[in-house]
């Protein structure tokens, strides 16, 4: 059976501020620069969701794109669009870096793709910043759904 990967693009607009309570004000500024501005700032985030797997023998699709869109809109876009990422519960103790955001989107989606399997999530934050995550090779899904690694 042929395999392929399909990637869909999604968008949301959100505010954030790069800051960690584990550093002093001076250290935060030195680390994050203008992204540490207390007023925050916004980005037009672009999210790429890649699903891979066997092509259906009849439809020749890896995943039903309309179903994928419904899942990503419900789980990711509606959660973050026009929100302040720093107020999201998952970021209560995590800095809202692109790295943490792409990992969070992966975790939110990995068990919910409607066919195939999630193979990569990409996040464009700015013209020149792109983050991606393909899962950890240490994370092995077992029959009881528990991950070890
Ligand atoms: Ni930013």
PDB file of N, CA and C in Angstrom, residues 43-117:
ATOM      1  N   UNK A  43       1.616  38.128  17.078  1.00  0.00           N
ATOM      2  CA  UNK A  43       2.122  37.476  15.867  1.00  0.00           C
ATOM      3  C   UNK A  43       0.954  36.909  15.077  1.00  0.00           C
ATOM      4  N   UNK A  44       1.125  36.864  13.765  1.00  0.00           N
ATOM      5  CA  UNK A  44       0.223  36.101  12.903  1.00  0.00           C
ATOM      6  C   UNK A  44       0.853  34.724  12.724  1.00  0.00           C
ATOM      7  N   UNK A  45       0.498  33.815  13.619  1.00  0.00           N
ATOM      8  CA  UNK A  45       1.111  32.483  13.607  1.00  0.00           C
ATOM      9  C   UNK A  45       0.558  31.664  12.445  1.00  0.00           C
ATOM     10  N   UNK A  46       1.448  30.910  11.832  1.00  0.00           N
ATOM     11  CA  UNK A  46       1.053  29.944  10.800  1.00  0.00           C
ATOM     12  C   UNK A  46       1.466  28.567  11.310  1.00  0.00           C
ATOM     13  N   UNK A  47       0.536  27.637  11.261  1.00  0.00           N
ATOM     14  CA  UNK A  47       0.780  26.292  11.785  1.00  0.00           C
ATOM     15  C   UNK A  47       0.657  25.288  10.639  1.00  0.00           C
ATOM     16  N   UNK A  48       1.684  24.474  10.466  1.00  0.00           N
ATOM     17  CA  UNK A  48       1.648  23.396   9.484  1.00  0.00           C
ATOM     18  C   UNK A  48       1.453  22.072  10.213  1.00  0.00           C
ATOM     19  N   UNK A  49       0.454  21.327   9.819  1.00  0.00           N
ATOM     20  CA  UNK A  49       0.175  20.027  10.427  1.00  0.00           C
ATOM     21  C   UNK A  49       0.355  18.961   9.357  1.00  0.00           C
ATOM     22  N   UNK A  50       1.303  18.064   9.582  1.00  0.00           N
ATOM     23  CA  UNK A  50       1.595  17.012   8.599  1.00  0.00           C
ATOM     24  C   UNK A  50       1.137  15.665   9.130  1.00  0.00           C
ATOM     25  N   UNK A  51       0.333  14.989   8.323  1.00  0.00           N
ATOM     26  CA  UNK A  51      -0.194  13.676   8.678  1.00  0.00           C
ATOM     27  C   UNK A  51       0.270  12.691   7.618  1.00  0.00           C
ATOM     28  N   UNK A  52       0.866  11.604   8.066  1.00  0.00           N
ATOM     29  CA  UNK A  52       1.362  10.593   7.140  1.00  0.00           C
ATOM     30  C   UNK A  52       0.696   9.259   7.373  1.00  0.00           C
ATOM     31  N   UNK A  53       0.804   8.406   6.370  1.00  0.00           N
ATOM     32  CA  UNK A  53       0.253   7.067   6.544  1.00  0.00           C
ATOM     33  C   UNK A  53      -0.095   6.428   5.218  1.00  0.00           C
ATOM     34  N   UNK A  54      -0.806   5.326   5.312  1.00  0.00           N
ATOM     35  CA  UNK A  54      -1.221   4.591   4.121  1.00  0.00           C
ATOM     36  C   UNK A  54      -2.314   5.347   3.371  1.00  0.00           C
ATOM     37  N   UNK A  55      -2.236   5.312   2.069  1.00  0.00           N
ATOM     38  CA  UNK A  55      -3.296   5.901   1.257  1.00  0.00           C
ATOM     39  C   UNK A  55      -4.473   4.936   1.199  1.00  0.00           C
ATOM     40  N   UNK A  56      -5.652   5.469   1.445  1.00  0.00           N
ATOM     41  CA  UNK A  56      -6.857   4.651   1.359  1.00  0.00           C
ATOM     42  C   UNK A  56      -6.954   4.051  -0.052  1.00  0.00           C
ATOM     43  N   UNK A  57      -7.233   2.743  -0.157  1.00  0.00           N
ATOM     44  CA  UNK A  57      -7.239   2.100  -1.479  1.00  0.00           C
ATOM     45  C   UNK A  57      -8.317   2.641  -2.414  1.00  0.00           C
ATOM     46  N   UNK A  58      -9.350   3.238  -1.863  1.00  0.00           N
ATOM     47  CA  UNK A  58     -10.432   3.747  -2.715  1.00  0.00           C
ATOM     48  C   UNK A  58     -10.299   5.250  -2.959  1.00  0.00           C
ATOM     49  N   UNK A  59     -10.100   6.014  -1.866  1.00  0.00           N
ATOM     50  CA  UNK A  59     -10.047   7.469  -2.027  1.00  0.00           C
ATOM     51  C   UNK A  59      -8.649   7.971  -2.372  1.00  0.00           C
ATOM     52  N   UNK A  60      -7.640   7.110  -2.117  1.00  0.00           N
ATOM     53  CA  UNK A  60      -6.242   7.478  -2.321  1.00  0.00           C
ATOM     54  C   UNK A  60      -5.857   8.693  -1.482  1.00  0.00           C
ATOM     55  N   UNK A  61      -6.479   8.801  -0.307  1.00  0.00           N
ATOM     56  CA  UNK A  61      -6.126   9.865   0.632  1.00  0.00           C
ATOM     57  C   UNK A  61      -5.554   9.249   1.905  1.00  0.00           C
ATOM     58  N   UNK A  62      -4.648   9.991   2.527  1.00  0.00           N
ATOM     59  CA  UNK A  62      -4.083   9.564   3.811  1.00  0.00           C
ATOM     60  C   UNK A  62      -5.033   9.910   4.945  1.00  0.00           C
ATOM     61  N   UNK A  63      -5.678  11.058   4.805  1.00  0.00           N
ATOM     62  CA  UNK A  63      -6.566  11.538   5.861  1.00  0.00           C
ATOM     63  C   UNK A  63      -7.664  12.370   5.196  1.00  0.00           C
ATOM     64  N   UNK A  64      -8.832  12.342   5.795  1.00  0.00           N
ATOM     65  CA  UNK A  64      -9.938  13.184   5.322  1.00  0.00           C
ATOM     66  C   UNK A  64      -9.628  14.629   5.745  1.00  0.00           C
ATOM     67  N   UNK A  65      -9.332  15.475   4.782  1.00  0.00           N
ATOM     68  CA  UNK A  65      -8.852  16.820   5.099  1.00  0.00           C
ATOM     69  C   UNK A  65      -9.928  17.644   5.810  1.00  0.00           C
ATOM     70  N   UNK A  66     -11.179  17.447   5.453  1.00  0.00           N
ATOM     71  CA  UNK A  66     -12.247  18.185   6.145  1.00  0.00           C
ATOM     72  C   UNK A  66     -12.296  17.805   7.615  1.00  0.00           C
ATOM     73  N   UNK A  67     -12.107  16.507   7.901  1.00  0.00           N
ATOM     74  CA  UNK A  67     -12.087  16.074   9.302  1.00  0.00           C
ATOM     75  C   UNK A  67     -10.855  16.616  10.022  1.00  0.00           C
ATOM     76  N   UNK A  68      -9.721  16.615   9.335  1.00  0.00           N
ATOM     77  CA  UNK A  68      -8.502  17.166   9.935  1.00  0.00           C
ATOM     78  C   UNK A  68      -8.699  18.644  10.250  1.00  0.00           C
ATOM     79  N   UNK A  69      -9.294  19.374   9.303  1.00  0.00           N
ATOM     80  CA  UNK A  69      -9.549  20.797   9.531  1.00  0.00           C
ATOM     81  C   UNK A  69     -10.438  21.004  10.756  1.00  0.00           C
ATOM     82  N   UNK A  70     -11.464  20.182  10.895  1.00  0.00           N
ATOM     83  CA  UNK A  70     -12.382  20.319  12.038  1.00  0.00           C
ATOM     84  C   UNK A  70     -11.620  20.129  13.338  1.00  0.00           C
ATOM     85  N   UNK A  71     -10.758  19.121  13.375  1.00  0.00           N
ATOM     86  CA  UNK A  71     -10.005  18.816  14.601  1.00  0.00           C
ATOM     87  C   UNK A  71      -9.043  19.957  14.939  1.00  0.00           C
ATOM     88  N   UNK A  72      -8.281  20.416  13.938  1.00  0.00           N
ATOM     89  CA  UNK A  72      -7.271  21.439  14.213  1.00  0.00           C
ATOM     90  C   UNK A  72      -7.934  22.767  14.574  1.00  0.00           C
ATOM     91  N   UNK A  73      -9.032  23.086  13.879  1.00  0.00           N
ATOM     92  CA  UNK A  73      -9.743  24.316  14.225  1.00  0.00           C
ATOM     93  C   UNK A  73     -10.250  24.255  15.669  1.00  0.00           C
ATOM     94  N   UNK A  74     -10.836  23.116  16.028  1.00  0.00           N
ATOM     95  CA  UNK A  74     -11.445  22.992  17.359  1.00  0.00           C
ATOM     96  C   UNK A  74     -10.396  22.964  18.464  1.00  0.00           C
ATOM     97  N   UNK A  75      -9.306  22.220  18.244  1.00  0.00           N
ATOM     98  CA  UNK A  75      -8.349  21.977  19.324  1.00  0.00           C
ATOM     99  C   UNK A  75      -7.276  23.054  19.398  1.00  0.00           C
ATOM    100  N   UNK A  76      -6.885  23.592  18.244  1.00  0.00           N
ATOM    101  CA  UNK A  76      -5.743  24.517  18.225  1.00  0.00           C
ATOM    102  C   UNK A  76      -6.182  25.952  17.925  1.00  0.00           C
ATOM    103  N   UNK A  77      -6.817  26.156  16.780  1.00  0.00           N
ATOM    104  CA  UNK A  77      -7.069  27.526  16.325  1.00  0.00           C
ATOM    105  C   UNK A  77      -8.014  28.249  17.284  1.00  0.00           C
ATOM    106  N   UNK A  78      -9.119  27.595  17.654  1.00  0.00           N
ATOM    107  CA  UNK A  78     -10.070  28.280  18.537  1.00  0.00           C
ATOM    108  C   UNK A  78      -9.473  28.545  19.914  1.00  0.00           C
ATOM    109  N   UNK A  79      -8.559  27.681  20.320  1.00  0.00           N
ATOM    110  CA  UNK A  79      -7.934  27.850  21.629  1.00  0.00           C
ATOM    111  C   UNK A  79      -7.031  29.084  21.687  1.00  0.00           C
ATOM    112  N   UNK A  80      -6.312  29.339  20.584  1.00  0.00           N
ATOM    113  CA  UNK A  80      -5.283  30.367  20.633  1.00  0.00           C
ATOM    114  C   UNK A  80      -5.639  31.658  19.895  1.00  0.00           C
ATOM    115  N   UNK A  81      -6.595  31.605  18.952  1.00  0.00           N
ATOM    116  CA  UNK A  81      -6.820  32.776  18.098  1.00  0.00           C
ATOM    117  C   UNK A  81      -7.338  33.962  18.912  1.00  0.00           C
ATOM    118  N   UNK A  82      -6.667  35.089  18.728  1.00  0.00           N
ATOM    119  CA  UNK A  82      -7.004  36.335  19.427  1.00  0.00           C
ATOM    120  C   UNK A  82      -6.961  36.186  20.948  1.00  0.00           C
ATOM    121  N   UNK A  83      -6.043  35.354  21.420  1.00  0.00           N
ATOM    122  CA  UNK A  83      -5.817  35.201  22.852  1.00  0.00           C
ATOM    123  C   UNK A  83      -4.403  35.682  23.189  1.00  0.00           C
ATOM    124  N   UNK A  84      -4.172  35.832  24.486  1.00  0.00           N
ATOM    125  CA  UNK A  84      -2.824  36.066  24.994  1.00  0.00           C
ATOM    126  C   UNK A  84      -2.269  34.706  25.411  1.00  0.00           C
ATOM    127  N   UNK A  85      -1.257  34.241  24.707  1.00  0.00           N
ATOM    128  CA  UNK A  85      -0.732  32.899  24.995  1.00  0.00           C
ATOM    129  C   UNK A  85      -0.274  32.771  26.447  1.00  0.00           C
ATOM    130  N   UNK A  86       0.190  33.875  27.019  1.00  0.00           N
ATOM    131  CA  UNK A  86       0.670  33.809  28.405  1.00  0.00           C
ATOM    132  C   UNK A  86      -0.450  33.482  29.381  1.00  0.00           C
ATOM    133  N   UNK A  87      -1.700  33.678  28.970  1.00  0.00           N
ATOM    134  CA  UNK A  87      -2.834  33.355  29.845  1.00  0.00           C
ATOM    135  C   UNK A  87      -3.317  31.919  29.682  1.00  0.00           C
ATOM    136  N   UNK A  88      -2.770  31.195  28.712  1.00  0.00           N
ATOM    137  CA  UNK A  88      -3.196  29.804  28.516  1.00  0.00           C
ATOM    138  C   UNK A  88      -2.684  28.966  29.688  1.00  0.00           C
ATOM    139  N   UNK A  89      -3.526  28.091  30.241  1.00  0.00           N
ATOM    140  CA  UNK A  89      -3.101  27.286  31.397  1.00  0.00           C
ATOM    141  C   UNK A  89      -1.813  26.517  31.150  1.00  0.00           C
ATOM    142  N   UNK A  90      -1.614  26.060  29.920  1.00  0.00           N
ATOM    143  CA  UNK A  90      -0.407  25.281  29.626  1.00  0.00           C
ATOM    144  C   UNK A  90       0.856  26.144  29.678  1.00  0.00           C
ATOM    145  N   UNK A  91       0.675  27.446  29.627  1.00  0.00           N
ATOM    146  CA  UNK A  91       1.833  28.330  29.688  1.00  0.00           C
ATOM    147  C   UNK A  91       1.959  29.020  31.052  1.00  0.00           C
ATOM    148  N   UNK A  92       1.232  28.509  32.031  1.00  0.00           N
ATOM    149  CA  UNK A  92       1.307  29.115  33.361  1.00  0.00           C
ATOM    150  C   UNK A  92       2.727  29.063  33.908  1.00  0.00           C
ATOM    151  N   UNK A  93       3.435  27.985  33.612  1.00  0.00           N
ATOM    152  CA  UNK A  93       4.805  27.833  34.107  1.00  0.00           C
ATOM    153  C   UNK A  93       5.800  27.639  32.968  1.00  0.00           C
ATOM    154  N   UNK A  94       5.354  27.889  31.745  1.00  0.00           N
ATOM    155  CA  UNK A  94       6.222  27.705  30.586  1.00  0.00           C
ATOM    156  C   UNK A  94       6.318  29.020  29.824  1.00  0.00           C
ATOM    157  N   UNK A  95       7.493  29.320  29.330  1.00  0.00           N
ATOM    158  CA  UNK A  95       7.662  30.498  28.501  1.00  0.00           C
ATOM    159  C   UNK A  95       7.011  30.258  27.137  1.00  0.00           C
ATOM    160  N   UNK A  96       6.416  31.315  26.587  1.00  0.00           N
ATOM    161  CA  UNK A  96       5.682  31.166  25.330  1.00  0.00           C
ATOM    162  C   UNK A  96       6.610  31.269  24.115  1.00  0.00           C
ATOM    163  N   UNK A  97       7.694  30.497  24.159  1.00  0.00           N
ATOM    164  CA  UNK A  97       8.598  30.455  23.002  1.00  0.00           C
ATOM    165  C   UNK A  97       7.954  29.654  21.875  1.00  0.00           C
ATOM    166  N   UNK A  98       8.463  29.855  20.681  1.00  0.00           N
ATOM    167  CA  UNK A  98       7.997  29.048  19.555  1.00  0.00           C
ATOM    168  C   UNK A  98       8.237  27.566  19.794  1.00  0.00           C
ATOM    169  N   UNK A  99       9.340  27.257  20.483  1.00  0.00           N
ATOM    170  CA  UNK A  99       9.639  25.859  20.778  1.00  0.00           C
ATOM    171  C   UNK A  99       8.535  25.241  21.644  1.00  0.00           C
ATOM    172  N   UNK A 100       8.171  25.961  22.723  1.00  0.00           N
ATOM    173  CA  UNK A 100       7.128  25.422  23.602  1.00  0.00           C
ATOM    174  C   UNK A 100       5.780  25.376  22.902  1.00  0.00           C
ATOM    175  N   UNK A 101       5.519  26.351  22.043  1.00  0.00           N
ATOM    176  CA  UNK A 101       4.236  26.369  21.343  1.00  0.00           C
ATOM    177  C   UNK A 101       4.127  25.191  20.379  1.00  0.00           C
ATOM    178  N   UNK A 102       5.191  24.906  19.649  1.00  0.00           N
ATOM    179  CA  UNK A 102       5.102  23.810  18.684  1.00  0.00           C
ATOM    180  C   UNK A 102       4.984  22.464  19.410  1.00  0.00           C
ATOM    181  N   UNK A 103       5.661  22.331  20.556  1.00  0.00           N
ATOM    182  CA  UNK A 103       5.518  21.104  21.340  1.00  0.00           C
ATOM    183  C   UNK A 103       4.104  20.955  21.882  1.00  0.00           C
ATOM    184  N   UNK A 104       3.525  22.080  22.356  1.00  0.00           N
ATOM    185  CA  UNK A 104       2.161  22.012  22.891  1.00  0.00           C
ATOM    186  C   UNK A 104       1.164  21.635  21.797  1.00  0.00           C
ATOM    187  N   UNK A 105       1.299  22.239  20.616  1.00  0.00           N
ATOM    188  CA  UNK A 105       0.371  21.910  19.531  1.00  0.00           C
ATOM    189  C   UNK A 105       0.507  20.435  19.156  1.00  0.00           C
ATOM    190  N   UNK A 106       1.725  19.928  19.142  1.00  0.00           N
ATOM    191  CA  UNK A 106       1.929  18.489  18.887  1.00  0.00           C
ATOM    192  C   UNK A 106       1.171  17.659  19.929  1.00  0.00           C
ATOM    193  N   UNK A 107       1.357  17.991  21.200  1.00  0.00           N
ATOM    194  CA  UNK A 107       0.721  17.202  22.263  1.00  0.00           C
ATOM    195  C   UNK A 107      -0.796  17.273  22.183  1.00  0.00           C
ATOM    196  N   UNK A 108      -1.315  18.448  21.798  1.00  0.00           N
ATOM    197  CA  UNK A 108      -2.764  18.601  21.693  1.00  0.00           C
ATOM    198  C   UNK A 108      -3.335  17.750  20.561  1.00  0.00           C
ATOM    199  N   UNK A 109      -2.557  17.573  19.493  1.00  0.00           N
ATOM    200  CA  UNK A 109      -3.081  16.922  18.288  1.00  0.00           C
ATOM    201  C   UNK A 109      -2.736  15.444  18.171  1.00  0.00           C
ATOM    202  N   UNK A 110      -1.662  15.002  18.817  1.00  0.00           N
ATOM    203  CA  UNK A 110      -1.084  13.698  18.459  1.00  0.00           C
ATOM    204  C   UNK A 110      -2.077  12.545  18.617  1.00  0.00           C
ATOM    205  N   UNK A 111      -2.962  12.636  19.574  1.00  0.00           N
ATOM    206  CA  UNK A 111      -3.925  11.548  19.781  1.00  0.00           C
ATOM    207  C   UNK A 111      -5.261  11.802  19.085  1.00  0.00           C
ATOM    208  N   UNK A 112      -5.354  12.865  18.282  1.00  0.00           N
ATOM    209  CA  UNK A 112      -6.666  13.237  17.745  1.00  0.00           C
ATOM    210  C   UNK A 112      -6.712  13.366  16.233  1.00  0.00           C
ATOM    211  N   UNK A 113      -5.614  13.055  15.532  1.00  0.00           N
ATOM    212  CA  UNK A 113      -5.696  13.160  14.074  1.00  0.00           C
ATOM    213  C   UNK A 113      -6.655  12.077  13.566  1.00  0.00           C
ATOM    214  N   UNK A 114      -7.563  12.448  12.650  1.00  0.00           N
ATOM    215  CA  UNK A 114      -8.642  11.547  12.232  1.00  0.00           C
ATOM    216  C   UNK A 114      -8.225  10.611  11.103  1.00  0.00           C
ATOM    217  N   UNK A 115      -7.122   9.916  11.296  1.00  0.00           N
ATOM    218  CA  UNK A 115      -6.605   9.037  10.258  1.00  0.00           C
ATOM    219  C   UNK A 115      -5.133   9.291  10.075  1.00  0.00           C
ATOM    220  N   UNK A 116      -4.395   8.262   9.686  1.00  0.00           N
ATOM    221  CA  UNK A 116      -2.961   8.407   9.569  1.00  0.00           C
ATOM    222  C   UNK A 116      -2.347   8.669  10.932  1.00  0.00           C
ATOM    223  N   UNK A 117      -1.169   9.266  10.921  1.00  0.00           N
ATOM    224  CA  UNK A 117      -0.534   9.621  12.197  1.00  0.00           C
ATOM    225  C   UNK A 117       0.153  10.965  12.025  1.00  0.00           C
TER     226      UNK A 117
END
